[in-house]
mmCIF file of C-alpha atoms in Angstrom:
data_model
loop_
_atom_site.group_PDB
_atom_site.id
_atom_site.type_symbol
_atom_site.label_atom_id
_atom_site.label_comp_id
_atom_site.label_asym_id
_atom_site.label_seq_id
_atom_site.Cartn_x
_atom_site.Cartn_y
_atom_site.Cartn_z
ATOM 1 C CA MET A 29 4.221 -31.945 0.097
ATOM 2 C CA LYS A 30 6.144 -31.087 -3.756
ATOM 3 C CA LYS A 31 2.744 -30.371 -4.969
ATOM 4 C CA ALA A 32 2.652 -28.143 -1.518
ATOM 5 C CA ILE A 33 5.818 -26.314 -3.046
ATOM 6 C CA LEU A 34 4.779 -24.995 -5.680
ATOM 7 C CA TYR A 35 1.830 -23.537 -4.355
ATOM 8 C CA LEU A 36 4.556 -22.228 -2.314
ATOM 9 C CA PRO A 37 4.126 -18.515 -3.137
ATOM 10 C CA THR A 38 0.556 -17.943 -2.854
ATOM 11 C CA LEU A 39 0.480 -20.236 0.592
ATOM 12 C CA LEU A 40 3.388 -17.391 1.949
ATOM 13 C CA LEU A 41 1.186 -14.543 0.451
ATOM 14 C CA VAL A 42 -1.900 -15.920 3.049
ATOM 15 C CA ALA A 43 0.754 -16.306 6.050
ATOM 16 C CA ILE A 44 2.412 -13.442 6.050
ATOM 17 C CA ALA A 45 -1.454 -11.873 5.306
ATOM 18 C CA VAL A 46 -2.152 -14.030 9.198
ATOM 19 C CA ASN A 47 0.687 -12.589 10.744
ATOM 20 C CA GLN A 48 0.144 -9.093 9.721
ATOM 21 C CA LEU A 49 -3.522 -9.502 11.226
ATOM 22 C CA ILE A 50 -2.338 -10.875 14.738
ATOM 23 C CA LEU A 51 0.555 -7.778 14.334
ATOM 24 C CA ALA A 52 -2.199 -5.640 14.108
ATOM 25 C CA ASN A 53 -4.002 -6.196 15.798
ATOM 26 C CA PHE A 54 -2.492 -7.466 19.174
ATOM 27 C CA PHE A 55 1.215 -5.963 18.297
ATOM 28 C CA ASN A 56 0.053 -2.207 17.015
ATOM 29 C CA LEU A 57 1.792 -2.522 14.015
ATOM 30 C CA SER A 58 0.568 0.056 11.388
ATOM 31 C CA PRO A 59 -2.473 -1.416 9.385
ATOM 32 C CA TRP A 60 -1.383 -0.677 6.206
ATOM 33 C CA LEU A 61 2.352 -1.850 7.076
ATOM 34 C CA GLY A 62 3.330 -5.782 7.401
ATOM 35 C CA GLY A 63 1.568 -7.561 3.712
ATOM 36 C CA GLY A 64 -2.155 -7.637 5.388
ATOM 37 C CA TYR A 65 -3.571 -5.418 2.254
ATOM 38 C CA GLY A 66 -4.837 -3.183 5.449
ATOM 39 C CA MET A 67 -3.289 -0.415 3.050
ATOM 40 C CA PHE A 68 -6.400 2.619 1.974
ATOM 41 C CA SER A 69 -8.361 0.567 5.065
ATOM 42 C CA THR A 70 -7.884 3.089 7.475
ATOM 43 C CA THR A 71 -6.586 6.543 8.486
ATOM 44 C CA ASP A 72 -3.863 4.796 11.510
ATOM 45 C CA VAL A 73 -1.266 5.433 9.307
ATOM 46 C CA GLY A 74 2.228 4.701 11.015
ATOM 47 C CA SER A 75 3.136 8.918 9.123
ATOM 48 C CA ASN A 76 -0.067 9.992 11.125
ATOM 49 C CA ARG A 77 1.061 8.207 14.356
ATOM 50 C CA HIS A 78 3.442 10.911 16.476
ATOM 51 C CA ILE A 79 6.238 10.441 18.926
ATOM 52 C CA HIS A 80 6.731 12.269 22.306
ATOM 53 C CA ILE A 81 9.827 12.248 24.272
ATOM 54 C CA TYR A 82 9.696 13.147 27.488
ATOM 55 C CA ALA A 83 12.926 14.182 30.337
ATOM 56 C CA LYS A 84 11.967 14.141 33.489
ATOM 57 C CA SER A 85 14.689 15.508 36.041
ATOM 58 C CA GLU A 86 13.611 16.656 39.971
ATOM 59 C CA GLY A 87 10.357 18.669 39.701
ATOM 60 C CA ILE A 88 10.532 19.390 36.147
ATOM 61 C CA ILE A 89 9.344 17.706 33.088
ATOM 62 C CA LYS A 90 10.862 19.009 29.481
ATOM 63 C CA GLU A 91 9.824 17.342 26.137
ATOM 64 C CA LEU A 92 12.532 16.616 23.431
ATOM 65 C CA ILE A 93 12.269 16.649 20.213
ATOM 66 C CA TYR A 94 14.189 14.493 18.628
ATOM 67 C CA PRO A 95 17.114 14.561 16.386
ATOM 68 C CA LYS A 96 16.696 14.834 12.255
ATOM 69 C CA GLU A 97 19.021 11.739 11.628
ATOM 70 C CA LEU A 98 16.632 9.960 13.692
ATOM 71 C CA SER A 99 13.733 10.126 11.294
ATOM 72 C CA ASP A 100 13.673 6.563 10.003
ATOM 73 C CA LEU A 101 14.544 4.733 13.382
ATOM 74 C CA ALA A 102 11.023 7.382 14.584
ATOM 75 C CA LEU A 103 8.768 6.569 12.200
ATOM 76 C CA ARG A 104 9.453 2.370 12.229
ATOM 77 C CA THR A 105 8.896 2.174 16.056
ATOM 78 C CA LYS A 106 5.506 4.782 15.286
ATOM 79 C CA SER A 107 5.017 2.294 12.653
ATOM 80 C CA PHE A 108 5.345 -0.804 15.227
ATOM 81 C CA PRO A 109 5.773 0.462 19.209
ATOM 82 C CA THR A 110 6.336 -3.049 20.193
ATOM 83 C CA ASP A 111 8.850 -2.812 23.656
ATOM 84 C CA ARG A 112 11.883 -3.886 21.362
ATOM 85 C CA ASN A 113 11.550 -0.860 19.463
ATOM 86 C CA LEU A 114 10.665 1.514 21.909
ATOM 87 C CA ASN A 115 13.859 0.403 24.209
ATOM 88 C CA GLU A 116 15.403 1.152 21.238
ATOM 89 C CA PHE A 117 14.542 4.479 21.019
ATOM 90 C CA THR A 118 14.893 5.490 24.297
ATOM 91 C CA ARG A 119 18.344 4.359 24.210
ATOM 92 C CA THR A 120 19.042 6.568 21.467
ATOM 93 C CA ILE A 121 17.470 9.618 22.862
ATOM 94 C CA ALA A 122 19.707 8.419 25.915
ATOM 95 C CA GLN A 123 22.733 8.802 24.761
ATOM 96 C CA ILE A 124 22.207 12.066 22.549
ATOM 97 C CA GLU A 125 20.945 13.934 25.803
ATOM 98 C CA ASP A 126 24.153 13.990 27.625
ATOM 99 C CA ASP A 127 22.606 16.139 30.846
ATOM 100 C CA ARG A 128 22.987 14.613 33.468
ATOM 101 C CA SER A 129 20.734 15.819 36.221
ATOM 102 C CA ILE A 130 17.895 13.898 33.567
ATOM 103 C CA ASN A 131 16.490 10.529 35.734
ATOM 104 C CA SER A 132 14.705 9.359 33.298
ATOM 105 C CA ILE A 133 13.275 9.685 29.535
ATOM 106 C CA GLU A 134 9.307 8.529 28.648
ATOM 107 C CA VAL A 135 9.042 7.854 24.798
ATOM 108 C CA GLN A 136 5.112 8.112 24.280
ATOM 109 C CA VAL A 137 3.270 6.931 20.600
ATOM 110 C CA TRP A 138 0.441 8.126 19.688
ATOM 111 C CA LYS A 139 -2.354 8.580 16.937
ATOM 112 C CA SER A 140 -5.116 10.100 15.548
ATOM 113 C CA GLN A 141 -8.818 9.981 15.218
ATOM 114 C CA TYR A 142 -11.073 11.704 13.686
ATOM 115 C CA LYS A 143 -14.808 12.058 14.809
ATOM 116 C CA SER A 144 -17.721 10.564 12.389
ATOM 117 C CA LYS A 145 -19.436 13.788 10.681
ATOM 118 C CA THR A 146 -17.026 16.304 12.447
ATOM 119 C CA LEU A 147 -13.212 14.830 11.502
ATOM 120 C CA HIS A 148 -13.179 16.543 14.500
ATOM 121 C CA PRO A 149 -8.582 15.387 15.573
ATOM 122 C CA SER A 150 -8.091 13.643 18.782
ATOM 123 C CA SER A 151 -5.481 10.588 19.895
ATOM 124 C CA LYS A 152 -4.730 7.793 22.154
ATOM 125 C CA MET A 153 -1.520 6.660 23.453
ATOM 126 C CA LEU A 154 -1.074 3.378 21.832
ATOM 127 C CA LYS A 155 2.058 2.796 24.395
ATOM 128 C CA SER A 156 4.549 4.369 26.214
ATOM 129 C CA VAL A 157 8.177 2.903 27.597
ATOM 130 C CA GLU A 158 10.136 4.880 30.342
ATOM 131 C CA LEU A 159 14.107 4.300 30.816
ATOM 132 C CA LYS A 160 15.440 5.013 34.255
ATOM 133 C CA LEU A 161 18.944 6.211 33.559
ATOM 134 C CA ASN A 162 20.442 7.385 37.571
ATOM 135 C CA MET B 27 -10.483 -3.719 -37.554
ATOM 136 C CA PHE B 28 -11.517 -4.152 -33.934
ATOM 137 C CA GLU B 29 -12.246 -7.599 -34.847
ATOM 138 C CA ASN B 30 -8.639 -7.555 -36.401
ATOM 139 C CA ILE B 31 -6.721 -5.927 -33.875
ATOM 140 C CA LEU B 32 -8.018 -8.653 -31.497
ATOM 141 C CA LYS B 33 -7.360 -11.272 -34.161
ATOM 142 C CA LYS B 34 -3.425 -10.191 -33.583
ATOM 143 C CA PHE B 35 -4.067 -10.152 -29.631
ATOM 144 C CA GLY B 36 -4.851 -13.832 -29.897
ATOM 145 C CA ASN B 37 -1.331 -14.941 -30.859
ATOM 146 C CA ILE B 38 0.125 -13.089 -27.922
ATOM 147 C CA ASP B 39 1.821 -15.106 -25.996
ATOM 148 C CA PHE B 40 0.266 -13.980 -22.453
ATOM 149 C CA TYR B 41 2.807 -15.835 -20.182
ATOM 150 C CA ASN B 42 5.666 -14.045 -22.039
ATOM 151 C CA LEU B 43 3.574 -10.985 -22.164
ATOM 152 C CA ALA B 44 3.024 -10.549 -18.092
ATOM 153 C CA LEU B 45 6.737 -11.228 -17.751
ATOM 154 C CA ARG B 46 8.219 -8.351 -19.528
ATOM 155 C CA LEU B 47 5.409 -6.345 -17.928
ATOM 156 C CA THR B 48 6.841 -7.507 -14.491
ATOM 157 C CA LEU B 49 10.413 -6.097 -15.403
ATOM 158 C CA LEU B 50 8.484 -2.936 -17.002
ATOM 159 C CA ASP B 51 7.368 -2.220 -13.863
ATOM 160 C CA LEU B 52 10.620 -3.072 -11.941
ATOM 161 C CA ILE B 53 12.012 -0.080 -14.324
ATOM 162 C CA LEU B 54 9.446 2.799 -14.330
ATOM 163 C CA ARG B 55 8.809 2.314 -10.974
ATOM 164 C CA PRO B 56 12.678 1.562 -9.490
ATOM 165 C CA ILE B 57 11.970 -0.198 -5.694
ATOM 166 C CA GLY B 58 14.194 0.018 -2.672
ATOM 167 C CA SER B 59 17.144 1.994 -1.884
ATOM 168 C CA TRP B 60 20.417 2.264 -3.985
ATOM 169 C CA GLU B 61 21.820 -0.579 -2.366
ATOM 170 C CA ILE B 62 19.076 -2.919 -3.732
ATOM 171 C CA ARG B 63 17.672 -0.466 -6.887
ATOM 172 C CA VAL B 64 20.772 -0.944 -8.750
ATOM 173 C CA PRO B 65 20.746 -4.673 -8.887
ATOM 174 C CA VAL B 66 16.989 -4.918 -9.662
ATOM 175 C CA LEU B 67 17.223 -2.172 -12.806
ATOM 176 C CA ILE B 68 20.448 -4.303 -13.972
ATOM 177 C CA THR B 69 18.622 -7.474 -13.783
ATOM 178 C CA ALA B 70 15.421 -6.227 -14.621
ATOM 179 C CA ILE B 71 17.051 -5.418 -17.976
ATOM 180 C CA LEU B 72 18.934 -7.943 -19.749
ATOM 181 C CA GLY B 73 16.342 -9.901 -18.566
ATOM 182 C CA LEU B 74 13.471 -7.584 -20.646
ATOM 183 C CA VAL B 75 16.560 -7.241 -23.779
ATOM 184 C CA ILE B 76 18.569 -9.509 -23.509
ATOM 185 C CA PRO B 77 17.296 -12.827 -26.259
ATOM 186 C CA GLY B 78 16.235 -15.702 -23.682
ATOM 187 C CA LEU B 79 16.745 -14.774 -21.068
ATOM 188 C CA LEU B 80 13.052 -13.557 -20.153
ATOM 189 C CA LYS B 81 12.578 -17.031 -19.097
ATOM 190 C CA ASN B 82 15.009 -18.017 -17.659
ATOM 191 C CA PRO B 83 14.992 -18.880 -13.802
ATOM 192 C CA ALA B 84 18.078 -16.949 -12.833
ATOM 193 C CA ILE B 85 16.561 -14.421 -13.546
ATOM 194 C CA TRP B 86 13.933 -14.266 -11.755
ATOM 195 C CA PHE B 87 15.841 -15.862 -8.654
ATOM 196 C CA LEU B 88 17.941 -12.750 -8.628
ATOM 197 C CA LEU B 89 14.886 -10.820 -8.681
ATOM 198 C CA THR B 90 13.301 -13.281 -6.029
ATOM 199 C CA GLY B 91 16.164 -12.278 -4.144
ATOM 200 C CA PHE B 92 16.550 -8.434 -3.999
ATOM 201 C CA THR B 93 12.800 -8.441 -3.706
ATOM 202 C CA LEU B 94 13.641 -10.431 -0.432
ATOM 203 C CA SER B 95 16.069 -8.645 0.706
ATOM 204 C CA ARG B 96 13.862 -4.953 0.603
ATOM 205 C CA VAL B 97 11.568 -6.590 1.998
ATOM 206 C CA ILE B 98 13.826 -7.727 4.772
ATOM 207 C CA PHE B 99 16.366 -4.399 5.399
ATOM 208 C CA ASP B 100 12.689 -2.013 5.271
ATOM 209 C CA TRP B 101 10.533 -3.709 7.833
ATOM 210 C CA PRO B 102 8.570 -2.643 8.537
ATOM 211 C CA LEU B 103 7.457 -0.137 6.659
ATOM 212 C CA SER B 104 7.464 -1.540 3.360
ATOM 213 C CA ASP B 105 4.062 -1.405 1.971
ATOM 214 C CA ASN B 106 2.140 -4.126 0.299
ATOM 215 C CA HIS B 107 3.586 -3.399 -2.823
ATOM 216 C CA ALA B 108 6.856 -4.482 -2.088
ATOM 217 C CA TYR B 109 5.306 -7.644 -0.137
ATOM 218 C CA LEU B 110 2.841 -8.916 -3.070
ATOM 219 C CA LEU B 111 6.276 -8.228 -5.633
ATOM 220 C CA PHE B 112 8.313 -10.320 -3.764
ATOM 221 C CA LEU B 113 5.824 -13.426 -4.133
ATOM 222 C CA TRP B 114 4.857 -12.546 -7.612
ATOM 223 C CA CYS B 115 8.742 -12.841 -8.160
ATOM 224 C CA PHE B 116 8.764 -16.459 -6.654
ATOM 225 C CA ALA B 117 5.625 -17.749 -8.476
ATOM 226 C CA ILE B 118 7.109 -16.385 -12.033
ATOM 227 C CA PHE B 119 11.202 -17.946 -10.321
ATOM 228 C CA ILE B 120 8.867 -21.456 -9.532
ATOM 229 C CA SER B 121 7.224 -21.136 -12.664
ATOM 230 C CA ALA B 122 10.212 -20.726 -14.985
ATOM 231 C CA LEU B 123 12.170 -23.471 -12.970
ATOM 232 C CA LYS B 124 9.936 -25.770 -13.655
ATOM 233 C CA LYS B 125 9.102 -25.011 -17.504
ATOM 234 C CA ASP B 126 5.230 -24.147 -16.510
ATOM 235 C CA LYS B 127 3.682 -22.166 -17.580
ATOM 236 C CA ILE B 128 -0.411 -23.524 -16.200
ATOM 237 C CA LEU B 129 1.234 -22.690 -12.371
ATOM 238 C CA LEU B 130 2.402 -19.308 -12.977
ATOM 239 C CA THR B 131 -1.716 -18.958 -13.761
ATOM 240 C CA LYS B 132 -2.805 -21.188 -11.338
ATOM 241 C CA ASN B 133 -0.083 -19.215 -8.354
ATOM 242 C CA ALA B 134 -1.700 -15.643 -10.551
ATOM 243 C CA ARG B 135 -5.696 -16.511 -9.620
ATOM 244 C CA LEU B 136 -5.419 -17.629 -6.127
ATOM 245 C CA MET B 137 -3.132 -14.795 -5.252
ATOM 246 C CA ILE B 138 -5.233 -12.066 -7.232
ATOM 247 C CA GLY B 139 -8.421 -13.729 -5.171
ATOM 248 C CA LEU B 140 -6.526 -13.534 -1.778
ATOM 249 C CA VAL B 141 -5.329 -10.569 -2.316
ATOM 250 C CA PHE B 142 -8.817 -9.167 -2.345
ATOM 251 C CA VAL B 143 -9.905 -11.361 0.152
ATOM 252 C CA PHE B 144 -7.630 -9.698 3.171
ATOM 253 C CA ALA B 145 -8.197 -6.348 1.050
ATOM 254 C CA PHE B 146 -12.165 -6.731 1.823
ATOM 255 C CA ILE B 147 -11.796 -8.527 5.440
ATOM 256 C CA TRP B 148 -9.783 -4.903 7.020
ATOM 257 C CA LYS B 149 -12.574 -2.491 5.266
ATOM 258 C CA ALA B 150 -15.433 -4.232 6.477
ATOM 259 C CA PHE B 151 -14.526 -5.592 9.554
ATOM 260 C CA LEU B 152 -10.752 -4.762 11.132
ATOM 261 C CA SER B 153 -10.593 -0.818 10.445
ATOM 262 C CA PRO B 154 -13.342 1.283 12.435
ATOM 263 C CA ASP B 155 -12.790 4.374 10.298
ATOM 264 C CA PHE B 156 -13.340 2.523 6.614
ATOM 265 C CA LEU B 157 -17.364 1.630 6.413
ATOM 266 C CA ASP B 158 -18.284 5.322 8.258
ATOM 267 C CA LYS B 159 -16.829 7.135 5.402
ATOM 268 C CA ARG B 160 -13.707 8.756 7.801
ATOM 269 C CA PHE B 161 -11.012 7.229 5.749
ATOM 270 C CA PHE B 162 -12.307 8.514 2.946
ATOM 271 C CA SER B 163 -13.424 11.563 4.246
ATOM 272 C CA VAL B 164 -9.639 12.286 5.980
ATOM 273 C CA ASN B 165 -7.710 11.282 3.065
ATOM 274 C CA MET B 166 -9.726 13.314 0.655
ATOM 275 C CA ILE B 167 -8.358 16.764 3.307
ATOM 276 C CA GLU B 168 -5.335 15.108 4.357
ATOM 277 C CA ASP B 169 -3.508 12.788 1.723
ATOM 278 C CA PRO B 170 -0.978 14.934 -0.942
ATOM 279 C CA ARG B 171 -1.801 12.724 -3.586
ATOM 280 C CA PHE B 172 -5.463 13.368 -3.136
ATOM 281 C CA SER B 173 -5.587 16.866 -3.549
ATOM 282 C CA GLU B 174 -6.688 17.437 -6.813
ATOM 283 C CA PHE B 175 -9.017 15.296 -7.109
ATOM 284 C CA THR B 176 -10.161 17.497 -3.619
ATOM 285 C CA GLN B 177 -9.984 20.387 -5.072
ATOM 286 C CA VAL B 178 -11.492 20.156 -8.115
ATOM 287 C CA THR B 179 -15.049 17.497 -7.224
ATOM 288 C CA CYS B 180 -15.915 19.476 -4.367
ATOM 289 C CA ASN B 181 -14.414 23.329 -5.462
ATOM 290 C CA ILE B 182 -12.987 23.486 -2.461
ATOM 291 C CA SER B 183 -9.369 26.411 -3.159
ATOM 292 C CA LYS B 184 -5.832 24.711 -2.165
ATOM 293 C CA ASP B 185 -5.834 27.666 0.629
ATOM 294 C CA ASP B 186 -9.036 25.731 2.079
ATOM 295 C CA LEU B 187 -8.316 22.099 1.418
ATOM 296 C CA ASP B 188 -4.033 23.141 3.016
ATOM 297 C CA TYR B 189 -6.537 24.743 5.919
ATOM 298 C CA PHE B 190 -8.925 22.212 5.917
ATOM 299 C CA ARG B 191 -5.696 20.139 6.181
ATOM 300 C CA ASP B 192 -3.869 21.889 9.110
ATOM 301 C CA TYR B 193 -7.181 21.164 11.145
ATOM 302 C CA VAL B 194 -7.341 17.417 10.931
ATOM 303 C CA LYS B 195 -3.604 16.465 11.728
ATOM 304 C CA GLN B 196 -4.154 18.543 14.779
ATOM 305 C CA HIS B 197 -2.466 16.668 17.370
ATOM 306 C CA VAL B 198 -4.748 16.658 20.533
ATOM 307 C CA ASP B 199 -2.594 15.837 23.630
ATOM 308 C CA GLY B 200 0.200 16.701 25.790
ATOM 309 C CA ASN B 201 -0.477 20.685 25.278
ATOM 310 C CA LEU B 202 -3.196 20.964 23.014
ATOM 311 C CA VAL B 203 -6.236 18.867 25.625
ATOM 312 C CA PHE B 204 -8.754 20.175 23.244
ATOM 313 C CA ALA B 205 -8.994 20.460 18.462
ATOM 314 C CA GLU B 206 -8.874 23.497 17.340
ATOM 315 C CA VAL B 207 -12.869 23.605 15.820
ATOM 316 C CA ILE B 208 -13.481 26.163 12.596
ATOM 317 C CA ASN B 209 -16.291 25.601 10.564
ATOM 318 C CA PHE B 210 -15.992 23.794 6.571
ATOM 319 C CA ASN B 211 -18.710 22.833 5.231
ATOM 320 C CA LEU B 212 -17.788 19.074 5.034
ATOM 321 C CA LYS B 213 -20.615 17.865 2.357
ATOM 322 C CA CYS B 214 -19.656 17.246 0.146
ATOM 323 C CA ILE B 215 -16.295 16.175 1.335
ATOM 324 C CA ASN B 216 -18.599 13.187 3.109
ATOM 325 C CA LYS B 217 -20.863 12.599 -0.590
ATOM 326 C CA ILE B 218 -18.085 12.406 -2.396
ATOM 327 C CA ALA B 219 -16.058 9.482 0.015
ATOM 328 C CA GLY B 220 -19.367 7.687 1.186
ATOM 329 C CA PHE B 221 -18.946 6.523 -2.859
ATOM 330 C CA LEU B 222 -15.333 6.406 -3.401
ATOM 331 C CA THR B 223 -16.339 4.091 -0.145
ATOM 332 C CA TYR B 224 -19.542 1.747 -1.149
ATOM 333 C CA TYR B 225 -17.638 1.555 -5.229
ATOM 334 C CA THR B 226 -13.943 0.200 -3.162
ATOM 335 C CA ILE B 227 -15.818 -1.897 -0.927
ATOM 336 C CA VAL B 228 -17.879 -3.529 -3.604
ATOM 337 C CA LEU B 229 -15.744 -3.740 -6.076
ATOM 338 C CA GLU B 230 -12.592 -5.646 -3.725
ATOM 339 C CA LEU B 231 -15.298 -8.109 -2.714
ATOM 340 C CA LEU B 232 -16.329 -8.525 -6.494
ATOM 341 C CA VAL B 233 -12.626 -9.328 -7.557
ATOM 342 C CA ALA B 234 -11.530 -11.240 -4.459
ATOM 343 C CA LEU B 235 -15.408 -13.415 -5.070
ATOM 344 C CA PHE B 236 -14.839 -13.340 -8.949
ATOM 345 C CA PHE B 237 -11.048 -14.781 -8.727
ATOM 346 C CA LEU B 238 -11.241 -17.055 -5.876
ATOM 347 C CA ILE B 239 -15.264 -19.567 -7.580
ATOM 348 C CA PRO B 240 -13.635 -22.456 -9.755
ATOM 349 C CA LYS B 241 -13.529 -21.405 -13.312
ATOM 350 C CA LYS B 242 -15.942 -24.525 -14.384
ATOM 351 C CA ILE B 243 -18.308 -22.314 -12.874
ATOM 352 C CA SER B 244 -18.811 -19.938 -16.083
ATOM 353 C CA ILE B 245 -19.050 -16.534 -14.728
ATOM 354 C CA ALA B 246 -15.645 -17.133 -13.875
ATOM 355 C CA LYS B 247 -14.089 -15.679 -16.952
ATOM 356 C CA TYR B 248 -15.128 -12.505 -15.960
ATOM 357 C CA ARG B 249 -13.104 -11.708 -13.641
ATOM 358 C CA ASP B 250 -11.001 -10.000 -15.356
ATOM 359 C CA TYR B 251 -13.501 -6.684 -15.725
ATOM 360 C CA PHE B 252 -14.051 -6.888 -12.686
ATOM 361 C CA LEU B 253 -9.740 -6.538 -12.256
ATOM 362 C CA ILE B 254 -9.336 -3.775 -15.066
ATOM 363 C CA LEU B 255 -12.058 -1.375 -13.961
ATOM 364 C CA PHE B 256 -10.315 -1.644 -9.779
ATOM 365 C CA CYS B 257 -6.813 -0.962 -11.911
ATOM 366 C CA ILE B 258 -8.376 1.699 -14.220
ATOM 367 C CA SER B 259 -11.039 3.542 -11.891
ATOM 368 C CA VAL B 260 -8.712 3.133 -8.318
ATOM 369 C CA TYR B 261 -4.912 4.284 -9.653
ATOM 370 C CA SER B 262 -6.826 7.556 -12.034
ATOM 371 C CA VAL B 263 -7.265 8.134 -7.576
ATOM 372 C CA ALA B 264 -4.890 6.992 -5.487
ATOM 373 C CA THR B 265 -1.291 6.607 -7.597
ATOM 374 C CA VAL B 266 0.516 4.272 -6.607
ATOM 375 C CA GLU B 267 1.082 3.367 -10.122
ATOM 376 C CA GLY B 268 3.174 0.394 -9.301
ATOM 377 C CA PHE B 269 1.010 -1.502 -7.484
ATOM 378 C CA GLY B 270 -0.622 -1.461 -10.786
ATOM 379 C CA TRP B 271 1.645 -2.450 -12.473
ATOM 380 C CA LEU B 272 1.629 -5.511 -10.760
ATOM 381 C CA LEU B 273 -2.594 -6.751 -10.748
ATOM 382 C CA ILE B 274 -2.186 -5.925 -14.872
ATOM 383 C CA ALA B 275 1.038 -8.458 -14.559
ATOM 384 C CA MET B 276 -0.594 -11.074 -12.426
ATOM 385 C CA GLY B 277 -3.737 -10.959 -14.230
ATOM 386 C CA ILE B 278 -2.039 -10.701 -17.761
ATOM 387 C CA SER B 279 -1.006 -14.083 -16.968
ATOM 388 C CA GLN B 280 -4.140 -15.873 -15.683
ATOM 389 C CA SER B 281 -6.456 -14.491 -18.978
ATOM 390 C CA ASP B 282 -6.072 -17.803 -20.384
ATOM 391 C CA ASN B 283 -5.101 -15.965 -23.063
ATOM 392 C CA LYS B 284 -8.862 -14.759 -23.723
ATOM 393 C CA LYS B 285 -8.184 -11.804 -26.639
ATOM 394 C CA LEU B 286 -10.521 -9.420 -25.039
ATOM 395 C CA PRO B 287 -9.049 -9.444 -21.997
ATOM 396 C CA ILE B 288 -5.429 -8.793 -22.331
ATOM 397 C CA LEU B 289 -6.534 -6.334 -24.961
ATOM 398 C CA LEU B 290 -7.957 -3.635 -22.353
ATOM 399 C CA TYR B 291 -4.903 -5.094 -19.462
ATOM 400 C CA ILE B 292 -2.317 -3.969 -21.717
ATOM 401 C CA LEU B 293 -5.067 -1.069 -21.431
ATOM 402 C CA SER B 294 -4.884 -0.541 -18.929
ATOM 403 C CA PHE B 295 -1.120 -0.467 -18.479
ATOM 404 C CA PHE B 296 -0.258 2.533 -20.067
ATOM 405 C CA ILE B 297 -4.121 4.138 -18.914
ATOM 406 C CA ILE B 298 -2.074 3.832 -15.850
ATOM 407 C CA LEU B 299 0.898 5.201 -17.039
ATOM 408 C CA PHE B 300 -0.836 8.570 -18.696
ATOM 409 C CA TYR B 301 -2.341 9.182 -15.582
ATOM 410 C CA ARG B 302 1.563 8.539 -13.816
ATOM 411 C CA GLU B 303 2.451 11.683 -16.458
ATOM 412 C CA VAL B 304 -0.444 13.920 -17.274
ATOM 413 C CA PRO B 305 -1.225 16.528 -14.655
ATOM 414 C CA VAL B 306 -4.800 15.441 -15.543
ATOM 415 C CA LEU B 307 -6.319 16.853 -12.602
ATOM 416 C CA ASN B 308 -4.011 19.870 -12.168
ATOM 417 C CA ILE B 309 -4.833 20.507 -15.935
ATOM 418 C CA VAL B 310 -8.185 20.852 -14.956
ATOM 419 C CA LEU B 311 -7.570 23.097 -12.010
ATOM 420 C CA GLU B 312 -5.754 25.591 -14.570
ATOM 421 C CA ILE B 313 -8.196 25.938 -16.862
ATOM 422 C CA PHE B 314 -11.022 25.835 -14.432
#
């Protein structure tokens, strides 16, 4: 046990990296983050992902743009789109949008993909959350 | 003359040098938001400048705490460097507390080997777009850090590169169902991307293997050269100098005081500084 403590930095490195492998492969954490050494291995960088926000009223769907003040929160949400992060982001958007006609707000996180030889881009939705307001 | 220079490097205390270069890394490449940056800089400068503080466990306890705080407060946005820096400061703290240089040597060798194992696993097995060259092809177009490299190696103008970048950065969802197609020649980019792909993955595998095989196997003594080659070549293009310097400091600490590797590690440290401060590719573009 005493010897294990002396090698704790190395053991922690492995634990953090394995944790990152799990989060990236099962919970959509960007492989560039989390201490698993996935940087420069994939195009799926957090900043390459994008968010769509839709405000839904009776018969109307309007796309919203998040304000600059939420850039940091948006980056965290895109990079690690868990239910908790998405719900927090959606609730924050709902608080900013002062429009009583909005019935719900949907937030979607998408990642970009590229075709092999042509690099032709396409997108894939990773996760979405809809928050009912009324 | 070379022998005389090498003899002088034999007298260097590799442990002290590794600690100094770690502090220099923290000073030259400050980390975190200002709440972390200020105390880290002050602590690193004190450790470097004041006699007797370099190996003081208190300095490394503070740096471990600050670097850990950065990882926690920035979660999940910290990159690999942030985690490795925290773990390295922690390893130095333990070795300083126990006054055991060999402990740091052992941790360093294992940590370097494992970092490259995980990097290899991601590239070889987990990433769907690395081995088919898509990652480097897209990166050469999209990542501004690769901009001059792409322009020089493929003789593409900045305007053309900006045009290609707009193409790959299209968000093909929502209102845009199909990507706008443009015609451009990817042959050169694909070729260079292919070279970078296989060079990187082979070199990372070699670093991982050579650092993790037991030292009693004779070829293990060549491990430093692969790490030095990685630092000099990769960080000439991917300008993440903080990570390069950190790997060099870790490399020196486990180099068993071998003169030539230590000389090459020190040179590599300054070559990476040169890459950061002298925009060589920009100069080439201006001349040609």
